[in-house]
Coordinates of C-alpha atoms (C1' of nucleotides) in Angstrom, one line a residue:
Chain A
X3 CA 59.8 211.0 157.1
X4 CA 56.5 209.5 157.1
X5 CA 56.2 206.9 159.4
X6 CA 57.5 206.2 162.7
X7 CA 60.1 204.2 161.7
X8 CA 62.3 204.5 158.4
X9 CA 64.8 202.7 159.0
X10 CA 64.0 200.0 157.2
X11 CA 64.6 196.9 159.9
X12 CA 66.6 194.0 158.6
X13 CA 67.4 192.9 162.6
X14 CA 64.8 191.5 165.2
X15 CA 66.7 193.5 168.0
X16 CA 64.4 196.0 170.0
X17 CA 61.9 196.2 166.7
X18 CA 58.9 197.9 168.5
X19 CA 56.3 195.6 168.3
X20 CA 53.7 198.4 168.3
X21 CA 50.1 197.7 170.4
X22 CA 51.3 193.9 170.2
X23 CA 54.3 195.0 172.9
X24 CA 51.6 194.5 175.6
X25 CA 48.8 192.8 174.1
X26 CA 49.2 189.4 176.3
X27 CA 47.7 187.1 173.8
X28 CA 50.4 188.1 171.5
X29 CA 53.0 187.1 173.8
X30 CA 50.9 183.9 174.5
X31 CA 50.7 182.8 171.2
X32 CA 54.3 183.2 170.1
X33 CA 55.2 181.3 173.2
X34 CA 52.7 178.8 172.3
X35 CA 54.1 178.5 168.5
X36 CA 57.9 177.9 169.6
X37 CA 56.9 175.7 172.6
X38 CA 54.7 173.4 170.3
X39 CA 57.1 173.1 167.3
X40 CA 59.7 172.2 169.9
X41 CA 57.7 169.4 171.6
X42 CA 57.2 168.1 168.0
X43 CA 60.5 167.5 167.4
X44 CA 60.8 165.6 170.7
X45 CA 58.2 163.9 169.5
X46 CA 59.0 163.1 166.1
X47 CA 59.6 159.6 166.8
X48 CA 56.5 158.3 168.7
X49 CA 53.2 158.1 167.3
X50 CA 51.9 160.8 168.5
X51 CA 53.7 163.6 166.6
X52 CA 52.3 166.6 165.7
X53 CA 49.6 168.4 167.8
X54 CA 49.0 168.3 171.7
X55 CA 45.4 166.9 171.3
X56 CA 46.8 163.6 170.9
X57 CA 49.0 163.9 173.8
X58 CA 46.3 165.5 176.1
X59 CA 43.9 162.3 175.0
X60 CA 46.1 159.7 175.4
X61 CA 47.5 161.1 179.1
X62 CA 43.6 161.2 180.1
X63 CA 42.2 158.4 178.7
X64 CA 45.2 156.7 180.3
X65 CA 44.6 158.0 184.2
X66 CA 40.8 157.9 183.7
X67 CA 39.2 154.9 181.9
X68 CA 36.1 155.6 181.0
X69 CA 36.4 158.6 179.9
X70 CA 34.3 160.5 177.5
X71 CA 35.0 161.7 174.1
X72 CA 33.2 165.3 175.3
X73 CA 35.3 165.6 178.4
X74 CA 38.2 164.9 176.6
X75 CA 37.6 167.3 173.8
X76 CA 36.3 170.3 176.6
X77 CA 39.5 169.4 178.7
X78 CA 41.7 170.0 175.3
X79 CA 40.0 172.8 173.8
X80 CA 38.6 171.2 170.9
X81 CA 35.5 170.8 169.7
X82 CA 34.0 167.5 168.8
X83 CA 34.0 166.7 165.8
X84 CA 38.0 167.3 166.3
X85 CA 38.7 165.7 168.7
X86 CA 36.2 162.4 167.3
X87 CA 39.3 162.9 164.4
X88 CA 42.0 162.7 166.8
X89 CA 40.1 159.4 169.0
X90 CA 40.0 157.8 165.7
X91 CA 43.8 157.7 164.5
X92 CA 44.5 157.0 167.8
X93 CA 42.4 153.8 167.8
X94 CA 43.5 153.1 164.1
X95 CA 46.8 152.7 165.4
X96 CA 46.1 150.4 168.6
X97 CA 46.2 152.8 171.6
X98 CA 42.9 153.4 172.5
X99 CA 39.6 151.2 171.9
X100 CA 36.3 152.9 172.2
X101 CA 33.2 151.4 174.0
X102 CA 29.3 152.1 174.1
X103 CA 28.5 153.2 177.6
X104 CA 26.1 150.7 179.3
X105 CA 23.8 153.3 180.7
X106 CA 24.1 156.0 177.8
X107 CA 24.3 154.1 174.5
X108 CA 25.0 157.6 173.0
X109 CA 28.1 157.7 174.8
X110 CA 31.1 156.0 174.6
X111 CA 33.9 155.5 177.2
X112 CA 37.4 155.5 176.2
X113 CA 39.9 153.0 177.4
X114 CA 43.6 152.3 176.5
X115 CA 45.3 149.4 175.4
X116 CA 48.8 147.8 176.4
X117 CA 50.2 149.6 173.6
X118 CA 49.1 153.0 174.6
X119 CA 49.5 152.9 178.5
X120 CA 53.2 151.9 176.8
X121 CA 53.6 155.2 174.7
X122 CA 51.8 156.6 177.5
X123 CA 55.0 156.4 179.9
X124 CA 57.2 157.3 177.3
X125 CA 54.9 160.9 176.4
X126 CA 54.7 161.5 180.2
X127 CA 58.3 161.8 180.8
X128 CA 59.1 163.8 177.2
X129 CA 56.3 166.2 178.0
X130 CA 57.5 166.9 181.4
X131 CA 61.1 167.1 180.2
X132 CA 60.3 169.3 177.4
X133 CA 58.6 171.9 178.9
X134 CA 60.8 172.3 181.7
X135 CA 64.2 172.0 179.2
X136 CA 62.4 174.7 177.4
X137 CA 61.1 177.1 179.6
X138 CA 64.3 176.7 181.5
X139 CA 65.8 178.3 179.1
X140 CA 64.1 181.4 178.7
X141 CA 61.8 182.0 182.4
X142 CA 63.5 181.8 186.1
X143 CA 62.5 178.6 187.7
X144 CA 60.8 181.1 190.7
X145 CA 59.0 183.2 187.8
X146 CA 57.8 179.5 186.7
X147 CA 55.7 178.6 189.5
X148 CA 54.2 182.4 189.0
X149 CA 53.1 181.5 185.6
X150 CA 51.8 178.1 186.4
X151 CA 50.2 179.3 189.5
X152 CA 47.8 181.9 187.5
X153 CA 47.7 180.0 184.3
X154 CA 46.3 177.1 186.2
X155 CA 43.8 179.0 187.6
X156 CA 43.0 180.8 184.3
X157 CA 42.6 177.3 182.9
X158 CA 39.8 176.4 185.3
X159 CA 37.8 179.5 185.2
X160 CA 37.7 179.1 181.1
X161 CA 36.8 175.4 182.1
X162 CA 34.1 177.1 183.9
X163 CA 33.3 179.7 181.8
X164 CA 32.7 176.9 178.9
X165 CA 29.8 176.2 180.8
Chain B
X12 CA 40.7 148.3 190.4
X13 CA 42.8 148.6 187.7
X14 CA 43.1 152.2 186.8
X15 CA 43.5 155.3 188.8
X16 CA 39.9 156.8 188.2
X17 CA 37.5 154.1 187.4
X18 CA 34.7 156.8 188.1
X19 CA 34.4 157.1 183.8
X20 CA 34.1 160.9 183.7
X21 CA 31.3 162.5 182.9
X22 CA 31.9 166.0 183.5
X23 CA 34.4 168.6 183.4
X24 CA 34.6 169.3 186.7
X25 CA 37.9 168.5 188.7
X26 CA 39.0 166.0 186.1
X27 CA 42.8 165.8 187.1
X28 CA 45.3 166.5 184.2
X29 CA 47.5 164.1 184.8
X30 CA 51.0 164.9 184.5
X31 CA 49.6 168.2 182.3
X32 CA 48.6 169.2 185.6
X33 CA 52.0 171.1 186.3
X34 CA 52.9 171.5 182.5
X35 CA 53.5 174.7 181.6
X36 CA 53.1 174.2 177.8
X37 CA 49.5 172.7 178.2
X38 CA 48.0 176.2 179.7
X39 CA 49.7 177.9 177.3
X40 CA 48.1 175.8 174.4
X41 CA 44.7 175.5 176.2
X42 CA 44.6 179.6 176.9
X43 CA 46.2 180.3 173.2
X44 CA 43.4 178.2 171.3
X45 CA 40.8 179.8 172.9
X46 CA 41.7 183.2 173.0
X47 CA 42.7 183.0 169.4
X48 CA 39.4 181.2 168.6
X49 CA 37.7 184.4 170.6
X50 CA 39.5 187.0 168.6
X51 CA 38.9 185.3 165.4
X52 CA 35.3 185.7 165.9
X53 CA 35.6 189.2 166.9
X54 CA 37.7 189.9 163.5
X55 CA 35.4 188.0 161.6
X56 CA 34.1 190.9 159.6
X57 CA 37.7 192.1 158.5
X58 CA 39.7 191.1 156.1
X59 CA 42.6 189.6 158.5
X60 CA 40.3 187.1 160.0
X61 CA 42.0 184.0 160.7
X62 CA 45.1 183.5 162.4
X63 CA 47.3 186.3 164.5
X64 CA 50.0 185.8 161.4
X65 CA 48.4 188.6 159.8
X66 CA 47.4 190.9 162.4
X67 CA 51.3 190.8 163.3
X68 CA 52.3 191.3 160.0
X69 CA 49.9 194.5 159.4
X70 CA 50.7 196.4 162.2
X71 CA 54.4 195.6 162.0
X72 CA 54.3 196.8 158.3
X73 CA 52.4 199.5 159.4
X74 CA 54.6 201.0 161.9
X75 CA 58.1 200.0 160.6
X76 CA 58.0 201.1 156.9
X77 CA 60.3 199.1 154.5
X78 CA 60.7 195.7 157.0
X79 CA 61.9 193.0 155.3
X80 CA 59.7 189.8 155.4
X81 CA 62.2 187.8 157.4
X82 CA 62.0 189.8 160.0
X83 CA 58.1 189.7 160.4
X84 CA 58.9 186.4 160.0
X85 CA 61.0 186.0 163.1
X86 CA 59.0 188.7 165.2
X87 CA 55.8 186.6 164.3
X88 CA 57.3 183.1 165.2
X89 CA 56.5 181.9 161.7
X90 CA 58.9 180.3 158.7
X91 CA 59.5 182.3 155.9
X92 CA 57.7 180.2 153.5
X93 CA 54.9 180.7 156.1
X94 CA 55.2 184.2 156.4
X95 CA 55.8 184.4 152.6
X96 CA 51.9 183.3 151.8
X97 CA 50.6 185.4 154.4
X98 CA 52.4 188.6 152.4
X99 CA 50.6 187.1 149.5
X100 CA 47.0 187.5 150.5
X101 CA 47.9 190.7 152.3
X102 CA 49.2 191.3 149.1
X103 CA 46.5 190.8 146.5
X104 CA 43.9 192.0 149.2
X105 CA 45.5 195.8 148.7
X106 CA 46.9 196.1 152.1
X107 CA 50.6 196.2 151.8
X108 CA 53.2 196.6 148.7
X109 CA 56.7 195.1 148.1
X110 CA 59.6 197.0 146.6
X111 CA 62.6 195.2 146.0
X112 CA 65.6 196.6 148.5
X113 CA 67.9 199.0 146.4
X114 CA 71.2 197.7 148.1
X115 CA 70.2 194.1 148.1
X116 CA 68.1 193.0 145.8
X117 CA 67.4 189.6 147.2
X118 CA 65.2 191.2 150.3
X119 CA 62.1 193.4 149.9
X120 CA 60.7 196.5 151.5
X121 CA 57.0 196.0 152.6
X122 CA 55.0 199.1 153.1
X123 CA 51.4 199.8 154.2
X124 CA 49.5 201.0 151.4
X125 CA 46.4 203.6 152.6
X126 CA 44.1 200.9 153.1
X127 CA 45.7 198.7 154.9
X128 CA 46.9 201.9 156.9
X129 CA 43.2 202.3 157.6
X130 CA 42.7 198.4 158.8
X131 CA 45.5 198.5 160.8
X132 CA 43.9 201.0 162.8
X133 CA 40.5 199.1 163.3
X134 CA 42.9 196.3 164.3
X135 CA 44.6 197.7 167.3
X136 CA 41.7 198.6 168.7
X137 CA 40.5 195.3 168.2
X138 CA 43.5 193.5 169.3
X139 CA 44.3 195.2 172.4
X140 CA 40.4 195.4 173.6
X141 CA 39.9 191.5 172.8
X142 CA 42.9 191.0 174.6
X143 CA 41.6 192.4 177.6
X144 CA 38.2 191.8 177.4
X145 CA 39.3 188.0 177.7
X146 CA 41.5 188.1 180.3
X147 CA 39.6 190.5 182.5
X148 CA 37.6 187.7 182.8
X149 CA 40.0 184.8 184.1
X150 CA 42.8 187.0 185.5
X151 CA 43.2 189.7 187.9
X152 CA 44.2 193.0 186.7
X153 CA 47.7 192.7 188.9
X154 CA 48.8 189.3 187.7
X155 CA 48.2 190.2 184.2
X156 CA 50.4 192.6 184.9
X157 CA 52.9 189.9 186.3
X158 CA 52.1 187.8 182.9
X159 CA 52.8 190.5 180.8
X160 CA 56.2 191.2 182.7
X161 CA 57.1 187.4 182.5
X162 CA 56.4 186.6 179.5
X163 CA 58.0 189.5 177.5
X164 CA 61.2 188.5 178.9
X165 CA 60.5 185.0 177.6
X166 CA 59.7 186.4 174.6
X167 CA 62.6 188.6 174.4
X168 CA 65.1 185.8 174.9
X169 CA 63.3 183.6 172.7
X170 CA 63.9 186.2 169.7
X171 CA 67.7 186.3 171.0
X172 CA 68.2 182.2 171.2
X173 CA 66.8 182.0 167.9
X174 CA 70.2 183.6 166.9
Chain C
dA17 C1' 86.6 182.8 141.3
dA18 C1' 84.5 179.2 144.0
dA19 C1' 82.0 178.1 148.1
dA20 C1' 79.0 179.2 151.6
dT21 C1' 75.0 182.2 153.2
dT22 C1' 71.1 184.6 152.9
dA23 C1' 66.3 186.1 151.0
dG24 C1' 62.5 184.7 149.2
dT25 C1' 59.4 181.4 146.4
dT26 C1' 57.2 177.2 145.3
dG27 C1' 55.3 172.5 145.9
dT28 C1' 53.6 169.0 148.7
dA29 C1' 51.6 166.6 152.4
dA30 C1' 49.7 166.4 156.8
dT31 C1' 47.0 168.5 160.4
dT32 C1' 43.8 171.5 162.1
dG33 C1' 39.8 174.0 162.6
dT34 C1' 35.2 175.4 161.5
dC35 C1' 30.7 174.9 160.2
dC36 C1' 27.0 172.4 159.4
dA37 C1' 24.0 168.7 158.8
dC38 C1' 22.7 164.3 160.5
dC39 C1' 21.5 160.1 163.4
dA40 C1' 20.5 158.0 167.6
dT41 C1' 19.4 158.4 172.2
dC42 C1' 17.8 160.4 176.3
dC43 C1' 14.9 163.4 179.1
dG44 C1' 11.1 166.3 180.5
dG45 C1' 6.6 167.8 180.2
dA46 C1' 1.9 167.7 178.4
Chain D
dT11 C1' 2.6 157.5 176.4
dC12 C1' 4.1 160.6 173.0
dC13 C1' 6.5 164.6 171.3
dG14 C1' 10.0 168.2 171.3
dG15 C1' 14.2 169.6 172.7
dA16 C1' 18.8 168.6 174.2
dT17 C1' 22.9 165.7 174.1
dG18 C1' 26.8 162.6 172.2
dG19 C1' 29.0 161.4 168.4
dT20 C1' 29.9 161.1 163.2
dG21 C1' 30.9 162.7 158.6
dG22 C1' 31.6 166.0 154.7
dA23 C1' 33.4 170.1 152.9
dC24 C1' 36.5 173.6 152.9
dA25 C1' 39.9 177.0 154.2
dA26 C1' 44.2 177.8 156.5
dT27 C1' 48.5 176.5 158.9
dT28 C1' 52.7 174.1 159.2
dA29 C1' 56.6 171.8 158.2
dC30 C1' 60.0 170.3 154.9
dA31 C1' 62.6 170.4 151.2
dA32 C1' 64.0 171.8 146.8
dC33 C1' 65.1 175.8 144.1
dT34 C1' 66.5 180.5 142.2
dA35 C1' 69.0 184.5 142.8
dA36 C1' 72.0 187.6 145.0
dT37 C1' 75.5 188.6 148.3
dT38 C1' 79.5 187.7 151.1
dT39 C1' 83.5 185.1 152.5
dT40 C1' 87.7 183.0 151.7

DNA sequence: AAAATTAGTTGTAATTGTCCACCATCCGGA
DNA sequence: TCCGGATGGTGGACAATTACAACTAATTTT
């Protein structure tokens, strides 16, 4: 009698999800919470569990040695002193090594090591096989390229945006 | 010679993703940190700063009277335990109640108490303007449109796999 | 009546994220 | 040349999330 809806739900099925139902970041972050807990158990195993800003670092410190610290923390959305965190269990554990740039003794380049361009291979083909397995599931491969299509662009102009 | 990029990156700008470049998963994580990172700043002032686990749980309390925690649970992509503690603070900060279930008295009811009533309404507005206001800025009005389309689907079968 | 499920709580540990201060270095202009 | 401001990275503190697993209580199944 009081509200919109008194029946008091005890099932998921067709619960109105009130302003959320077409709110996209709602829908976005969801997605992103049952993608990411998925790729962790894929993950489980390797050294890298746990969090994608280990994953994004090690994939572009792999394909661009050299790299800095602040590139790799704008590229994954962290901020510094996060992604500094993330640089050092990654060295701690042999995959990385860090070096003062010649030019900019501030900066530092990122290279990896045997180990990690090892571990790299291995992430490569789990990421790629995880997120297809899993949106496979649950998006038509023709509404896929959609998605990546404007995401992709989406990503850039917050790249952008960030200055 | 011995890596793909020697040209140690320095800027932003064109950096290729490696294989993240065609990853689904990775735009979602990207977009989902920093949209939730721009409506946590916009909620700042509230008392459901911090994480959408809340916002969810407010408005779904708020317009489905008596729903049991499991179900926010589910709806909100979070564990119970999770979802428990965020009842907890909604909780103690006045927002909701819990009854126990007359039928079953292992579940609960949660219900909206006046002030959280009055939150959830500064909320929605919030929510769904933030939520524009973002994406206005990185995607056009007709592919959101597509998103939206897409991704509730996604969602919807999501809810169903998960039993 | 025993066994298996379900709802929710609690504890712990690991990660994350944020904010801020701090140091060293570099750069531009007076 | 020297100074102020900006940049790159580090480190501390603190709150919040997350996952996992163990646990109680209640319900349902067999």
């Amino acid at each position: 009698m009081n509200g919109p809806d008194v029946s008091t739900a005890t099932r998921v099925d067709h619960v109105d999800l009130d302003v959320l139902e077409n709110v996209l970041s709602f829908y976005i972050r969801v997605i992103d919470t049952k993608v990411s807990r998925d790729l962790d158990q894929r993950l489980a195993n390797l050294e890298v569990a746990k969090g994608k800003g280990k994953i994004t670092a090690l994939l572009l410190i792999d394909s661009h040695p050299g790299i800095r610290p602040s590139v790799v923390a704008d590229l994954a959305a962290r901020d510094r002193s996060a992604m500094g965190r993330i640089l050092d269990t990654l060295e701690q554990q042999g995959l990385i090594t860090r070096q003062t740039n010649a030019e900019d003794s501030r900066a530092q380049e990122l290279y990896i090591t045997p180990k990690g361009a090892a571990l790299a291979v291995k992430v490569r083909e789990i990421v790629v096989q995880q997120s297809e397995d899993f949106f496979d599931r649950i998006i038509p491969q023709d509404e896929q390229k959609i998605l990546i299509d404007i995401l992709k662009r989406a990503y850039r102009r917050l790249q952008e945006a960030g200055k």
